């Protein structure tokens, strides 16, 4: 970035950086990481630096003796008490220095995780944007609304993941949820906050679209006068209940339409995007459980 935008060049504005993240259902995320590790993936390059130093081997023991943990069973993956896959989302979003980094002897386990959870929630609230894997379309919508950017293609919900291909018994899923109980609590909090942000964004969009329609009507009234508007009444559809009056043996409409071809064109570009997003068909079940779901 410095080669493109020299930091000391006075004509170049200062860059802004934003923290964003994507959260995932804790059970499926845990299973996905297990399958990843099973294929030989490691985090040896991660130093886990906290407060200026990496953890000692006593603070963060390894779950396997060799170069990697390839071929490990799900049971072995769950049985390792030092496995960082458990509650990974809370730990990576929280400020570990609040609890003595990886030194678990400074406080009780529940007290430690409760403090990390609150830190993760606080950091999540402070982020400019976060999304949820299980809500792809809403995630794209909020990203584009937040940063005023548009992706060149719509998001597609792909659920044919490695984790989804694993058949897990209900009791095993229950244990995974117990191992990731702090991630589960964070995810539930994040989902509520995410849906609140989505509703606020939709309300703002509707208000902006309503304001544009009102401005358009005023502009057209000024340009065309009463005669022009009377012609438009017969052509444009209305989103309000129709009211009719009888005059000289004729029935005429007294309700003006509320959208024009020009306004509709604005909606497709960045205003009202009802057809594109199709929220009625964007439930969590359809978002996540269908094998492949594309936008309509």
Short mmCIF file of C-alpha atoms in Angstrom, two decimals:
data_model
loop_
_atom_site.label_atom_id
_atom_site.label_comp_id
_atom_site.label_asym_id
_atom_site.label_seq_id
_atom_site.Cartn_x
_atom_site.Cartn_y
_atom_site.Cartn_z
CA UNK A 1 0.00 0.00 0.00
CA UNK A 2 2.84 2.38 0.71
CA UNK A 3 4.11 2.00 -2.86
CA UNK A 4 0.70 3.08 -4.12
CA UNK A 5 0.01 5.65 -1.42
CA UNK A 6 3.22 7.04 0.10
CA UNK A 7 2.40 7.85 3.73
CA UNK A 8 4.39 11.10 3.78
CA UNK A 9 2.93 12.52 0.59
CA UNK A 10 0.77 15.49 1.65
CA UNK A 11 -1.65 15.16 -1.27
CA UNK A 12 -2.62 11.59 -0.34
CA UNK A 13 -5.35 11.31 2.29
CA UNK A 14 -4.73 9.16 5.32
CA UNK A 15 -5.92 5.59 4.88
CA UNK A 16 -8.77 4.24 6.97
CA UNK A 17 -8.73 0.67 8.23
CA UNK A 18 -11.76 -1.27 9.37
CA UNK A 19 -11.96 -4.49 11.31
CA UNK A 20 -14.45 -7.00 9.93
CA UNK A 21 -15.10 -10.67 10.60
CA UNK A 22 -17.36 -13.56 9.61
CA UNK A 23 -18.76 -15.84 12.30
CA UNK A 24 -20.00 -19.38 11.80
CA UNK A 25 -22.22 -21.82 13.67
CA UNK A 26 -19.85 -23.21 16.36
CA UNK A 27 -20.66 -26.90 15.82
CA UNK A 28 -20.10 -26.80 12.06
CA UNK A 29 -17.05 -24.59 12.42
CA UNK A 30 -15.53 -27.07 14.90
CA UNK A 31 -16.21 -30.01 12.59
CA UNK A 32 -14.74 -28.09 9.68
CA UNK A 33 -11.54 -27.44 11.59
CA UNK A 34 -11.31 -31.10 12.60
CA UNK A 35 -11.55 -32.17 8.94
CA UNK A 36 -8.93 -29.54 8.08
CA UNK A 37 -6.55 -30.85 10.74
CA UNK A 38 -7.30 -34.42 9.74
CA UNK A 39 -5.91 -33.62 6.28
CA UNK A 40 -2.62 -32.45 7.79
CA UNK A 41 -3.18 -28.73 8.44
CA UNK A 42 -1.30 -27.14 11.34
CA UNK A 43 -0.92 -23.71 12.92
CA UNK A 44 2.82 -24.01 13.53
CA UNK A 45 3.44 -20.66 11.88
CA UNK A 46 1.11 -18.95 14.38
CA UNK A 47 3.14 -17.52 17.25
CA UNK A 48 0.13 -16.74 19.49
CA UNK A 49 1.92 -13.62 20.70
CA UNK A 50 0.17 -11.92 23.61
CA UNK A 51 1.52 -8.99 25.62
CA UNK A 52 4.70 -9.13 23.57
CA UNK A 53 5.58 -12.81 24.03
CA UNK A 54 4.59 -16.24 22.78
CA UNK A 55 3.20 -18.80 25.26
CA UNK A 56 5.53 -21.36 26.78
CA UNK A 57 5.14 -25.06 26.08
CA UNK A 58 3.75 -25.48 29.59
CA UNK A 59 1.12 -22.80 28.94
CA UNK A 60 0.12 -24.19 25.56
CA UNK A 61 1.01 -27.90 25.18
CA UNK A 62 0.63 -29.65 21.85
CA UNK A 63 -2.15 -32.16 21.19
CA UNK A 64 0.06 -34.41 19.05
CA UNK A 65 3.72 -35.54 19.19
CA UNK A 66 4.60 -35.51 15.47
CA UNK A 67 4.75 -32.92 12.73
CA UNK A 68 0.98 -32.80 12.34
CA UNK A 69 -2.24 -34.42 13.50
CA UNK A 70 -3.27 -35.92 10.20
CA UNK A 71 -5.72 -38.79 10.38
CA UNK A 72 -6.88 -37.92 13.89
CA UNK A 73 -10.31 -39.19 14.86
CA UNK A 74 -13.05 -36.86 16.00
CA UNK A 75 -12.89 -38.49 19.43
CA UNK A 76 -9.17 -37.69 19.78
CA UNK A 77 -9.82 -34.17 18.53
CA UNK A 78 -12.45 -33.63 21.21
CA UNK A 79 -10.45 -35.30 24.00
CA UNK A 80 -7.42 -32.99 23.84
CA UNK A 81 -7.84 -30.36 26.61
CA UNK A 82 -5.36 -28.01 24.91
CA UNK A 83 -7.10 -27.98 21.54
CA UNK A 84 -7.45 -24.36 20.47
CA UNK A 85 -10.34 -25.31 18.19
CA UNK A 86 -12.64 -25.17 21.22
CA UNK A 87 -14.18 -21.68 21.56
CA UNK A 88 -11.80 -20.37 18.93
CA UNK A 89 -14.11 -17.54 17.85
CA UNK A 90 -14.34 -16.08 21.36
CA UNK A 91 -10.61 -16.34 21.91
CA UNK A 92 -9.70 -14.75 18.59
CA UNK A 93 -12.10 -11.83 19.07
CA UNK A 94 -11.24 -11.16 22.71
CA UNK A 95 -8.38 -9.32 24.39
CA UNK A 96 -6.35 -12.16 25.93
CA UNK A 97 -4.24 -9.78 27.98
CA UNK A 98 -7.27 -9.27 30.25
CA UNK A 99 -6.89 -12.83 31.55
CA UNK A 100 -3.12 -13.21 31.59
CA UNK A 101 -2.85 -14.44 27.99
CA UNK A 102 -2.35 -18.23 27.95
CA UNK A 103 -1.53 -18.52 31.64
CA UNK A 104 -4.67 -20.25 32.92
CA UNK A 105 -3.54 -20.24 36.57
CA UNK A 106 -4.47 -16.61 37.19
CA UNK A 107 -8.24 -17.24 37.62
CA UNK A 108 -10.92 -19.88 37.45
CA UNK A 109 -11.82 -21.36 34.08
CA UNK A 110 -15.40 -20.06 34.12
CA UNK A 111 -14.30 -16.62 35.28
CA UNK A 112 -11.65 -16.52 32.59
CA UNK A 113 -14.02 -17.46 29.78
CA UNK A 114 -16.76 -15.15 31.01
CA UNK A 115 -14.32 -12.23 30.83
CA UNK A 116 -13.16 -13.28 27.36
CA UNK A 117 -16.75 -13.57 26.18
CA UNK A 118 -17.59 -10.03 27.29
CA UNK A 119 -14.42 -8.77 25.60
CA UNK A 120 -15.35 -10.58 22.38
CA UNK A 121 -18.86 -9.09 22.43
CA UNK A 122 -17.47 -5.62 23.02
CA UNK A 123 -15.00 -5.94 20.13
CA UNK A 124 -17.70 -7.35 17.87
CA UNK A 125 -19.97 -4.37 18.58
CA UNK A 126 -17.11 -2.02 17.75
CA UNK A 127 -16.44 -3.54 14.34
CA UNK A 128 -17.59 -1.65 11.29
CA UNK A 129 -19.04 -4.85 9.88
CA UNK A 130 -19.44 -8.54 10.63
CA UNK A 131 -21.35 -11.25 8.85
CA UNK A 132 -22.65 -14.76 9.44
CA UNK A 133 -21.86 -17.72 7.23
CA UNK A 134 -25.42 -18.99 7.57
CA UNK A 135 -26.90 -15.70 6.23
CA UNK A 136 -25.03 -15.11 2.99
CA UNK A 137 -27.50 -12.76 1.32
CA UNK A 138 -28.03 -10.61 4.40
CA UNK A 139 -24.25 -10.53 4.91
CA UNK A 140 -23.71 -9.22 1.39
CA UNK A 141 -26.51 -6.68 1.78
CA UNK A 142 -25.04 -5.26 5.01
CA UNK A 143 -21.52 -5.17 3.59
CA UNK A 144 -22.65 -3.23 0.54
CA UNK A 145 -24.76 -0.86 2.63
CA UNK A 146 -21.95 -0.31 5.16
CA UNK A 147 -19.12 0.41 2.73
CA UNK A 148 -21.19 1.66 -0.23
CA UNK A 149 -19.60 -0.97 -2.44
CA UNK A 150 -21.26 -3.52 -4.69
CA UNK A 151 -20.01 -7.01 -5.43
CA UNK A 152 -19.91 -7.93 -9.11
CA UNK A 153 -21.90 -11.11 -8.41
CA UNK A 154 -24.44 -12.11 -5.78
CA UNK A 155 -23.42 -14.39 -2.94
CA UNK A 156 -24.46 -18.01 -3.30
CA UNK A 157 -25.19 -20.23 -0.31
CA UNK A 158 -22.95 -23.27 -0.74
CA UNK A 159 -23.60 -25.87 1.91
CA UNK A 160 -21.78 -28.81 0.38
CA UNK A 161 -18.89 -28.27 2.81
CA UNK A 162 -16.61 -30.89 4.33
CA UNK A 163 -18.25 -30.37 7.69
CA UNK A 164 -21.71 -30.89 6.22
CA UNK A 165 -20.60 -34.22 4.77
CA UNK A 166 -19.87 -35.62 8.25
CA UNK A 167 -22.57 -37.69 9.88
CA UNK A 168 -22.46 -36.84 13.57
CA UNK A 169 -24.58 -38.56 16.18
CA UNK A 170 -26.80 -36.30 18.33
CA UNK A 171 -24.82 -37.09 21.48
CA UNK A 172 -21.58 -36.13 19.70
CA UNK A 173 -23.12 -32.85 18.55
CA UNK A 174 -24.19 -32.21 22.12
CA UNK A 175 -20.63 -32.73 23.35
CA UNK A 176 -19.25 -30.41 20.69
CA UNK A 177 -21.70 -27.74 21.82
CA UNK A 178 -20.54 -28.24 25.40
CA UNK A 179 -16.90 -27.93 24.37
CA UNK A 180 -17.78 -24.71 22.53
CA UNK A 181 -20.37 -23.32 24.92
CA UNK A 182 -18.74 -19.88 24.97
CA UNK A 183 -18.67 -19.78 21.18
CA UNK A 184 -22.34 -20.83 21.18
CA UNK A 185 -23.21 -17.92 23.47
CA UNK A 186 -21.19 -15.52 21.33
CA UNK A 187 -22.85 -16.75 18.16
CA UNK A 188 -26.35 -16.32 19.58
CA UNK A 189 -25.46 -12.79 20.66
CA UNK A 190 -23.92 -12.06 17.25
CA UNK A 191 -26.96 -13.38 15.40
CA UNK A 192 -29.30 -11.11 17.37
CA UNK A 193 -27.06 -8.10 16.79
CA UNK A 194 -26.66 -8.99 13.11
CA UNK A 195 -30.41 -9.21 12.53
CA UNK A 196 -30.94 -5.92 14.40
CA UNK A 197 -28.42 -4.23 12.13
CA UNK A 198 -30.12 -5.74 9.12
CA UNK A 199 -33.56 -4.44 10.19
CA UNK A 200 -32.18 -0.96 10.81
CA UNK A 201 -30.53 -0.94 7.37
CA UNK A 202 -33.77 -2.03 5.72
CA UNK A 203 -35.74 0.68 7.52
CA UNK A 204 -33.21 3.29 6.43
CA UNK A 205 -33.44 2.04 2.86
CA UNK A 206 -37.24 2.29 2.87
CA UNK A 207 -37.12 5.82 4.28
CA UNK A 208 -34.62 6.86 1.62
CA UNK A 209 -36.71 5.30 -1.13
CA UNK A 210 -39.86 7.05 0.20
CA UNK A 211 -38.03 10.36 0.27
CA UNK A 212 -36.86 9.90 -3.31
CA UNK A 213 -40.41 9.15 -4.44
CA UNK A 214 -41.71 12.24 -2.70
CA UNK A 215 -39.00 14.38 -4.29
CA UNK A 216 -39.76 12.86 -7.69
CA UNK A 217 -43.46 13.62 -7.37
CA UNK A 218 -42.76 17.21 -6.38
CA UNK A 219 -40.37 17.60 -9.29
CA UNK A 220 -42.89 16.20 -11.76
CA UNK A 221 -45.69 18.39 -10.40
CA UNK A 222 -43.55 21.43 -10.97
CA UNK A 223 -42.63 20.40 -14.51
CA UNK A 224 -45.86 19.03 -15.83
CA UNK A 225 -48.62 20.74 -13.87
CA UNK A 226 -52.06 19.35 -13.26
CA UNK A 227 -52.67 18.09 -16.79
CA UNK A 228 -49.49 16.09 -16.89
CA UNK A 229 -50.11 14.57 -13.49
CA UNK A 230 -53.65 13.57 -14.47
CA UNK A 231 -52.19 11.57 -17.37
CA UNK A 232 -49.68 9.91 -15.08
CA UNK A 233 -52.48 8.79 -12.77
CA UNK A 234 -53.90 6.61 -15.49
CA UNK A 235 -50.52 5.06 -16.34
CA UNK A 236 -48.57 4.58 -13.13
CA UNK A 237 -49.45 1.88 -10.56
CA UNK A 238 -50.15 2.95 -7.01
CA UNK A 239 -49.03 1.38 -3.77
CA UNK A 240 -51.90 3.08 -1.87
CA UNK A 241 -55.57 2.03 -1.72
CA UNK A 242 -57.43 3.47 -4.70
CA UNK A 243 -60.18 6.02 -4.10
CA UNK A 244 -62.58 6.88 -6.87
CA UNK A 245 -65.01 9.72 -7.38
CA UNK A 246 -67.86 10.04 -9.82
CA UNK A 247 -67.89 13.20 -11.89
CA UNK A 248 -70.18 13.92 -14.79
CA UNK A 249 -70.98 10.26 -15.28
CA UNK A 250 -67.30 9.20 -15.27
CA UNK A 251 -65.27 7.36 -12.65
CA UNK A 252 -61.83 8.88 -12.18
CA UNK A 253 -58.96 8.07 -9.81
CA UNK A 254 -57.98 10.64 -7.22
CA UNK A 255 -54.89 8.77 -5.99
CA UNK A 256 -51.52 9.43 -7.58
CA UNK A 257 -49.04 6.63 -8.13
CA UNK A 258 -46.01 6.49 -5.90
CA UNK A 259 -43.31 5.20 -8.20
CA UNK A 260 -42.07 6.12 -11.65
CA UNK A 261 -39.91 4.31 -14.19
CA UNK A 262 -37.05 6.58 -13.20
CA UNK A 263 -37.42 5.77 -9.50
CA UNK A 264 -37.58 2.05 -10.23
CA UNK A 265 -34.34 2.32 -12.16
CA UNK A 266 -32.71 3.93 -9.14
CA UNK A 267 -33.90 1.05 -7.00
CA UNK A 268 -32.12 -1.50 -9.15
CA UNK A 269 -28.89 0.43 -8.87
CA UNK A 270 -28.72 0.96 -5.14
CA UNK A 271 -32.05 2.07 -3.71
CA UNK A 272 -34.93 -0.33 -3.20
CA UNK A 273 -33.74 -3.80 -4.10
CA UNK A 274 -36.72 -5.94 -3.17
CA UNK A 275 -36.55 -8.12 -6.29
CA UNK A 276 -32.84 -8.75 -5.88
CA UNK A 277 -32.82 -9.67 -2.21
CA UNK A 278 -36.18 -11.46 -1.98
CA UNK A 279 -36.16 -11.44 1.83
CA UNK A 280 -39.32 -13.50 2.19
CA UNK A 281 -37.35 -16.50 0.97
CA UNK A 282 -34.23 -15.79 3.03
CA UNK A 283 -34.98 -17.64 6.24
CA UNK A 284 -32.16 -19.24 8.17
CA UNK A 285 -33.40 -22.69 7.14
CA UNK A 286 -33.37 -21.90 3.43
CA UNK A 287 -30.15 -19.94 3.72
CA UNK A 288 -28.24 -22.79 5.29
CA UNK A 289 -29.91 -26.16 4.79
CA UNK A 290 -30.46 -26.15 1.02
CA UNK A 291 -27.58 -27.72 -0.84
CA UNK A 292 -27.14 -24.82 -3.26
CA UNK A 293 -29.37 -21.77 -3.19
CA UNK A 294 -28.98 -18.91 -5.63
CA UNK A 295 -30.64 -15.55 -5.65
CA UNK A 296 -33.83 -15.00 -7.58
#
